[in-house]
PDB file of C-alpha atoms in Angstrom:
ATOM      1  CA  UNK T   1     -13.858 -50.692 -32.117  1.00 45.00           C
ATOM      2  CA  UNK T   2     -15.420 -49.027 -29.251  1.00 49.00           C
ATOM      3  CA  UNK T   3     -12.199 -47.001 -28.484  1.00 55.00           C
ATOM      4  CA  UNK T   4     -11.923 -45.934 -31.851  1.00 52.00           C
ATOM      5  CA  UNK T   5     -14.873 -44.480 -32.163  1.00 54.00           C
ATOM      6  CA  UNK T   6     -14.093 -42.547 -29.006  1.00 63.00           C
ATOM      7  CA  UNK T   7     -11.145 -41.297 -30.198  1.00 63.00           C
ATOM      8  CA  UNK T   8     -12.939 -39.703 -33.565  1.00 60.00           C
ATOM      9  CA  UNK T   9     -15.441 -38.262 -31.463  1.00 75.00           C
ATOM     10  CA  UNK T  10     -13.033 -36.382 -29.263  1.00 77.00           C
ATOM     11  CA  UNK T  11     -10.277 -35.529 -32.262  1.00 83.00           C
ATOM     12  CA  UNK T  12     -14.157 -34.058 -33.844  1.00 81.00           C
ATOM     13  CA  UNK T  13     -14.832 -32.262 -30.638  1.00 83.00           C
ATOM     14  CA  UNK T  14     -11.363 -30.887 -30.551  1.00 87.00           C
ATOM     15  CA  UNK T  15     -11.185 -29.793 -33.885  1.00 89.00           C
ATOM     16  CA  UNK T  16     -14.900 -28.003 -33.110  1.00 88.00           C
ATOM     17  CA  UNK T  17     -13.880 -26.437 -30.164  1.00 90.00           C
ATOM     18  CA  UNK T  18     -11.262 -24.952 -31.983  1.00 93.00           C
ATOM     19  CA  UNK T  19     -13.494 -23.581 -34.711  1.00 91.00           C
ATOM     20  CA  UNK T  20     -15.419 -22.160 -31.885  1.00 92.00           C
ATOM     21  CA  UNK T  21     -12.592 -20.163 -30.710  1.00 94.00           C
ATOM     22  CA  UNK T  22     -11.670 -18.893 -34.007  1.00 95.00           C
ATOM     23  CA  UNK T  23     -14.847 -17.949 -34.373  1.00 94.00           C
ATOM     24  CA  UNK T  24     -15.019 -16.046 -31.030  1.00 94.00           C
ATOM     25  CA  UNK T  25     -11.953 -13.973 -32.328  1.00 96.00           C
ATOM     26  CA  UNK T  26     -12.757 -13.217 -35.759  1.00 96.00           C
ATOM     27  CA  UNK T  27     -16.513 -11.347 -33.692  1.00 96.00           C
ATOM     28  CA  UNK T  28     -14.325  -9.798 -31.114  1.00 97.00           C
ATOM     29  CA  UNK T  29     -11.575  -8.482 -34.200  1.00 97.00           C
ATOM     30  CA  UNK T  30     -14.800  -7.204 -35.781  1.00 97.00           C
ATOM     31  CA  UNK T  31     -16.334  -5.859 -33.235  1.00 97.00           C
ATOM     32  CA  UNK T  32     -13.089  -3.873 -32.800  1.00 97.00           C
ATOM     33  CA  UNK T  33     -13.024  -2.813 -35.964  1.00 97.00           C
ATOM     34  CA  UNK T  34     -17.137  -1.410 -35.775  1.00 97.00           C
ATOM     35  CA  UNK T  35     -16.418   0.248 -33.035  1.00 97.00           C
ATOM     36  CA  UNK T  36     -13.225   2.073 -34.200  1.00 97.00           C
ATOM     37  CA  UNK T  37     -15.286   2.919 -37.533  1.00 97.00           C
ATOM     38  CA  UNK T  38     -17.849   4.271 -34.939  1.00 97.00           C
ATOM     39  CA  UNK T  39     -15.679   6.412 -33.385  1.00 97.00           C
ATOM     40  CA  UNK T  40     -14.085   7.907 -36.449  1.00 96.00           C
ATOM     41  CA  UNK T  41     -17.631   8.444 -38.136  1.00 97.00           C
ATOM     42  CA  UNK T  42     -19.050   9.783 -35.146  1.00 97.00           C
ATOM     43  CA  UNK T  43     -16.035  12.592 -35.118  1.00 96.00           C
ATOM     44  CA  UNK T  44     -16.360  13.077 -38.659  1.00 97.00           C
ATOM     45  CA  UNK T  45     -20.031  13.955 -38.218  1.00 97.00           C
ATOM     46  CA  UNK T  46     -18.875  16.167 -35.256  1.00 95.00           C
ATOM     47  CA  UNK T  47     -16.835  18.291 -37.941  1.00 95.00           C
ATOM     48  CA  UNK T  48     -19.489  18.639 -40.634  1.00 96.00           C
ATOM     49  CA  UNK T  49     -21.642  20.086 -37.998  1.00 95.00           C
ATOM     50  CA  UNK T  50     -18.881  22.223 -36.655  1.00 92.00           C
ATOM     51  CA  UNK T  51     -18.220  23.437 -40.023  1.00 94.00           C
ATOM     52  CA  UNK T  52     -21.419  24.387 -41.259  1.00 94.00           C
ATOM     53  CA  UNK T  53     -22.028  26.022 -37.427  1.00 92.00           C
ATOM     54  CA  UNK T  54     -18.716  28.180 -38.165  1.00 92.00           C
ATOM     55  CA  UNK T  55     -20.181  29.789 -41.590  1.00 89.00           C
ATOM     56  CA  UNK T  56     -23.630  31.056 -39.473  1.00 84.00           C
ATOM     57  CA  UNK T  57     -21.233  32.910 -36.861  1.00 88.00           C
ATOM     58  CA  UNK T  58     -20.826  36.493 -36.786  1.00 88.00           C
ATOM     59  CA  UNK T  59     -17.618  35.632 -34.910  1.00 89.00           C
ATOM     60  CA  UNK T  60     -16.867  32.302 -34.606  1.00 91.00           C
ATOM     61  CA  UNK T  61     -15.098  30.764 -31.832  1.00 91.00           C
ATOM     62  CA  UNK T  62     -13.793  27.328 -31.695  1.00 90.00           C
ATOM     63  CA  UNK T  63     -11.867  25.119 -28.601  1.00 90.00           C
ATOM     64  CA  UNK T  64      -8.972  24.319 -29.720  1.00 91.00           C
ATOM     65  CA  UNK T  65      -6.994  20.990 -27.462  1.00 92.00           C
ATOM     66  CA  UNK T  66      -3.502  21.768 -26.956  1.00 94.00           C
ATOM     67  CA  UNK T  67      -3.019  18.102 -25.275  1.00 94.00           C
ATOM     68  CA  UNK T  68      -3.200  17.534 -21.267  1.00 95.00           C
ATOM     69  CA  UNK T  69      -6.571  17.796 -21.217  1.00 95.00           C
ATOM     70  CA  UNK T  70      -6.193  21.584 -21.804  1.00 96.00           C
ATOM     71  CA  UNK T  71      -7.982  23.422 -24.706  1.00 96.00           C
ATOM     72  CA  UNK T  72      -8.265  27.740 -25.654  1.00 95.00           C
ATOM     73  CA  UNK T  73     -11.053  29.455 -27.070  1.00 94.00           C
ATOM     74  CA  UNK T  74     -10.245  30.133 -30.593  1.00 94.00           C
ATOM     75  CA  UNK T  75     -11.205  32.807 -32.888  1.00 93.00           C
ATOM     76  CA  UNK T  76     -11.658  31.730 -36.186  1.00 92.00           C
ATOM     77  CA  UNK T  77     -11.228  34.691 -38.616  1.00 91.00           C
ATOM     78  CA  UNK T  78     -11.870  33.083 -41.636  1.00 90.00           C
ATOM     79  CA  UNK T  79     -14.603  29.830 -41.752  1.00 91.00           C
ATOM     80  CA  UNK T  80     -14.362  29.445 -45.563  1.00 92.00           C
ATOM     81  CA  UNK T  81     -11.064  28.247 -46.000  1.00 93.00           C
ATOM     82  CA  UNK T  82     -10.092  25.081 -44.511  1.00 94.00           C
ATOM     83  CA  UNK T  83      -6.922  22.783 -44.723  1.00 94.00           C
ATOM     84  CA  UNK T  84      -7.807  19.273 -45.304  1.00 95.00           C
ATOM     85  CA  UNK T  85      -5.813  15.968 -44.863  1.00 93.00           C
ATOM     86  CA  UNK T  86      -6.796  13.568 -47.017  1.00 90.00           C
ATOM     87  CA  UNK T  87      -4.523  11.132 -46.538  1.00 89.00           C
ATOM     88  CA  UNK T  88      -1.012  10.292 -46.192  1.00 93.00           C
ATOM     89  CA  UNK T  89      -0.600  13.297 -44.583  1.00 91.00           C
ATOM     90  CA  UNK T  90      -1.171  15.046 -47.401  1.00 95.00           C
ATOM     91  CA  UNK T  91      -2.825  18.549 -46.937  1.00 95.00           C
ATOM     92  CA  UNK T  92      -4.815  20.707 -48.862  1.00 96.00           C
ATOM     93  CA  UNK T  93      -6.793  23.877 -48.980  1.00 96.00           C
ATOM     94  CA  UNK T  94     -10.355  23.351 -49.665  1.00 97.00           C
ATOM     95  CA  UNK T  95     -14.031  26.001 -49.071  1.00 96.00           C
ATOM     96  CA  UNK T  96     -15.620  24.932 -46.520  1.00 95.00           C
ATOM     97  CA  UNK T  97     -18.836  23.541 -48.512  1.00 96.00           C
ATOM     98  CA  UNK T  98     -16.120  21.539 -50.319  1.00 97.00           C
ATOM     99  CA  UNK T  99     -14.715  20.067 -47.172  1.00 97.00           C
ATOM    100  CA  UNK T 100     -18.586  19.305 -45.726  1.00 97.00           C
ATOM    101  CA  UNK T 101     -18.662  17.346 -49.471  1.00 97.00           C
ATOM    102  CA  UNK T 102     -16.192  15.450 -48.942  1.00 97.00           C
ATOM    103  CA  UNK T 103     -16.394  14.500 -45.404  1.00 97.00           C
ATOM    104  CA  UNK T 104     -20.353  13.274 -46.023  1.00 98.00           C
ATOM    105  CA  UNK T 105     -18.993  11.336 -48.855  1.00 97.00           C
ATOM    106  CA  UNK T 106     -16.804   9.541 -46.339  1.00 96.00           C
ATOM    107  CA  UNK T 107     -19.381   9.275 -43.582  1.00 97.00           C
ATOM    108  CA  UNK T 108     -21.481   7.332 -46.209  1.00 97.00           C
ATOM    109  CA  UNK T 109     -18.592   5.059 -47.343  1.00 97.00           C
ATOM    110  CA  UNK T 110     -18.032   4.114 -43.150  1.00 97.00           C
ATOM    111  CA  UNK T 111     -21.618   3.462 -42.889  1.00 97.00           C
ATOM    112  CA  UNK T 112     -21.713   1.129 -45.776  1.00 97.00           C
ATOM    113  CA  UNK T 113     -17.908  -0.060 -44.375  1.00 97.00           C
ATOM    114  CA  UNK T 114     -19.788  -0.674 -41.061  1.00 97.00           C
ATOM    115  CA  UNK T 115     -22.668  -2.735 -42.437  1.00 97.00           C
ATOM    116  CA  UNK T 116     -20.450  -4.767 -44.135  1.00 97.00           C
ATOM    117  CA  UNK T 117     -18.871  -5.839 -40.976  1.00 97.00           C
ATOM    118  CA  UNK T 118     -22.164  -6.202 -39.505  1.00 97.00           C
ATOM    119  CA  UNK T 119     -23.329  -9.004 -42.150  1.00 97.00           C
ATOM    120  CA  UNK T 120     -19.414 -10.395 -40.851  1.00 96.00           C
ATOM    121  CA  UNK T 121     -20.296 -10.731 -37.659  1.00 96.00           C
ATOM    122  CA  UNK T 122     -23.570 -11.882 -37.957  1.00 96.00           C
ATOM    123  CA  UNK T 123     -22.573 -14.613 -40.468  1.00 96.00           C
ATOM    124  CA  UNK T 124     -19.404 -15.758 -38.672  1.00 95.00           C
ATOM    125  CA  UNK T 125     -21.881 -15.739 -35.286  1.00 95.00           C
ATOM    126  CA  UNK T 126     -24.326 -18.460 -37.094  1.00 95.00           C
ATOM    127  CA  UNK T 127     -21.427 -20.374 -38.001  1.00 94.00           C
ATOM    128  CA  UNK T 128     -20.261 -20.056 -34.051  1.00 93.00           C
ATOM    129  CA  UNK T 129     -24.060 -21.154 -33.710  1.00 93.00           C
ATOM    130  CA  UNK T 130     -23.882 -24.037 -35.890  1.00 92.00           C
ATOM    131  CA  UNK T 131     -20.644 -25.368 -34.404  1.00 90.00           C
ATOM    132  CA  UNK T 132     -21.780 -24.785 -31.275  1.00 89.00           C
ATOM    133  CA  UNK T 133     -24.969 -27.122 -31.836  1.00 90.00           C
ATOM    134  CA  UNK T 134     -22.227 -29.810 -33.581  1.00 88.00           C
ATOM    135  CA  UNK T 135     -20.538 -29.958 -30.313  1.00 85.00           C
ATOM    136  CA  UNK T 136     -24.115 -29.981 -28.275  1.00 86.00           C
ATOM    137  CA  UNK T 137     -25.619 -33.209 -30.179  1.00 84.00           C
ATOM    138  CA  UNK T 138     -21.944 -34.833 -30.206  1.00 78.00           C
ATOM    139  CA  UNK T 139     -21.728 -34.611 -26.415  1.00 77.00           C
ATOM    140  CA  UNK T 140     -25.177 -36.037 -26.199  1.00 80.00           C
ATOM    141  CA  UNK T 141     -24.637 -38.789 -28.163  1.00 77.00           C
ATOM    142  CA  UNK T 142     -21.009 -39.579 -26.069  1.00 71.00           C
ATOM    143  CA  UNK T 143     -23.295 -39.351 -22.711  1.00 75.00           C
ATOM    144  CA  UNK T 144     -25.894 -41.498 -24.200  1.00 76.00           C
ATOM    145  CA  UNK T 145     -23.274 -44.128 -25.709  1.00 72.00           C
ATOM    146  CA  UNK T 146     -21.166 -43.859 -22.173  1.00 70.00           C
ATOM    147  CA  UNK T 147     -24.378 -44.347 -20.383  1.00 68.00           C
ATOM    148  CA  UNK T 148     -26.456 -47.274 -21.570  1.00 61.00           C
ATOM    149  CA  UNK T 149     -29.695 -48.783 -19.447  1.00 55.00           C
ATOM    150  CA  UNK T 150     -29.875 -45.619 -18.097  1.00 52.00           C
ATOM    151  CA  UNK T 151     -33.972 -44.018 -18.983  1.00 52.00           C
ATOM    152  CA  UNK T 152     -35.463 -40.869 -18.153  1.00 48.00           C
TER     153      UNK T 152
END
C-alpha cells in the first residue's frame, strides 16, 4: 500500500513539474511578445514625433539609414505628404496630420495589446505560484512520511 502511494505522489509531482515548465514558457513567450510590442510602439511614437517635428521646420532635414550602420542627411522638401504602409505591404499617400491619426490610433491599440499580455503573464505566474506551492507541501509531506520519529 505504502509503495502505491509513493508512486501517486511522484506520477503527481511529475505531472506538476511539468505544469511548472509550461508555465515558465508560456511567461518567457509573453514576455517576448511585450517586449517586441515595446519595441514597435516605442518606434511608432518615434515617428509621430518626427512627423509633427518635420511640419515646424523651415527646412527640414531627416537621417535617412541606408543599411551598414551608415545613414545621409536628408532634405525633406515636402513634410505634408507622406506614404504610408498599412499593411500587407500595401502603400498609400496620406497628410501628414492623417498619418499622426492613424499611427496614435495604433499606439493606443499596442498599449491596450500590451496590457492584455500583462494580465497573461501575471495570471499564468499565480498559476506557476500555485503549482509551485502543490509541489512545496507534497515534498513535505513525502519527507515527513519517509522520515517518521524524527521531531524538531
Amino acid at each position: 500500500m505504502v509503495n502505491n502511494m509513493e508512486n501517486v505522489e511522484a506520477r503527481e509531482l511529475q505531472m506538476l513539474e511539468q505544469y511548472l515548465e509550461q508555465f515558465t514558457k508560456q511567461v518567457e513567450a509573453y514576455s517576448r511578445q511585450l517586449e517586441m510590442l515595446e519595441n514597435r510602439r516605442m518606434e511608432t511614437a518615434t515617428a509621430v514625433e518626427t512627423l509633427k517635428n518635420l511640419v515646424d521646420q523651415e527646412e527640414p532635414t531627416v537621417l535617412l539609414q541606408i543599411g551598414g550602420g551608415v545613414s545621409l542627411r536628408v532634405h525633406v522638401p515636402e513634410t505634408d505628404t507622406v506614404l504610408l504602409n498599412i499593411g500587407a505591404d500595401v502603400v498609400v499617400e496620406r497628410t501628414n496630420a492623417e498619418t499622426v491619426d492613424y499611427l496614435e490610433e495604433r499606439m493606443t491599440e499596442m498599449e491596450a495589446l500590451a496590457k492584455k499580455i500583462v494580465e497573461s503573464i501575471e495570471q499564468v505566474q499565480k498559476q506557476a505560484h500555485d503549482v509551485a506551492k502543490r509541489m512545496e507541501s507534497a515534498y513535505s509531506q513525502a519527507q515527513t512520511r519517509m522520515s517518521p520519529g524524527i521531531q524538531g
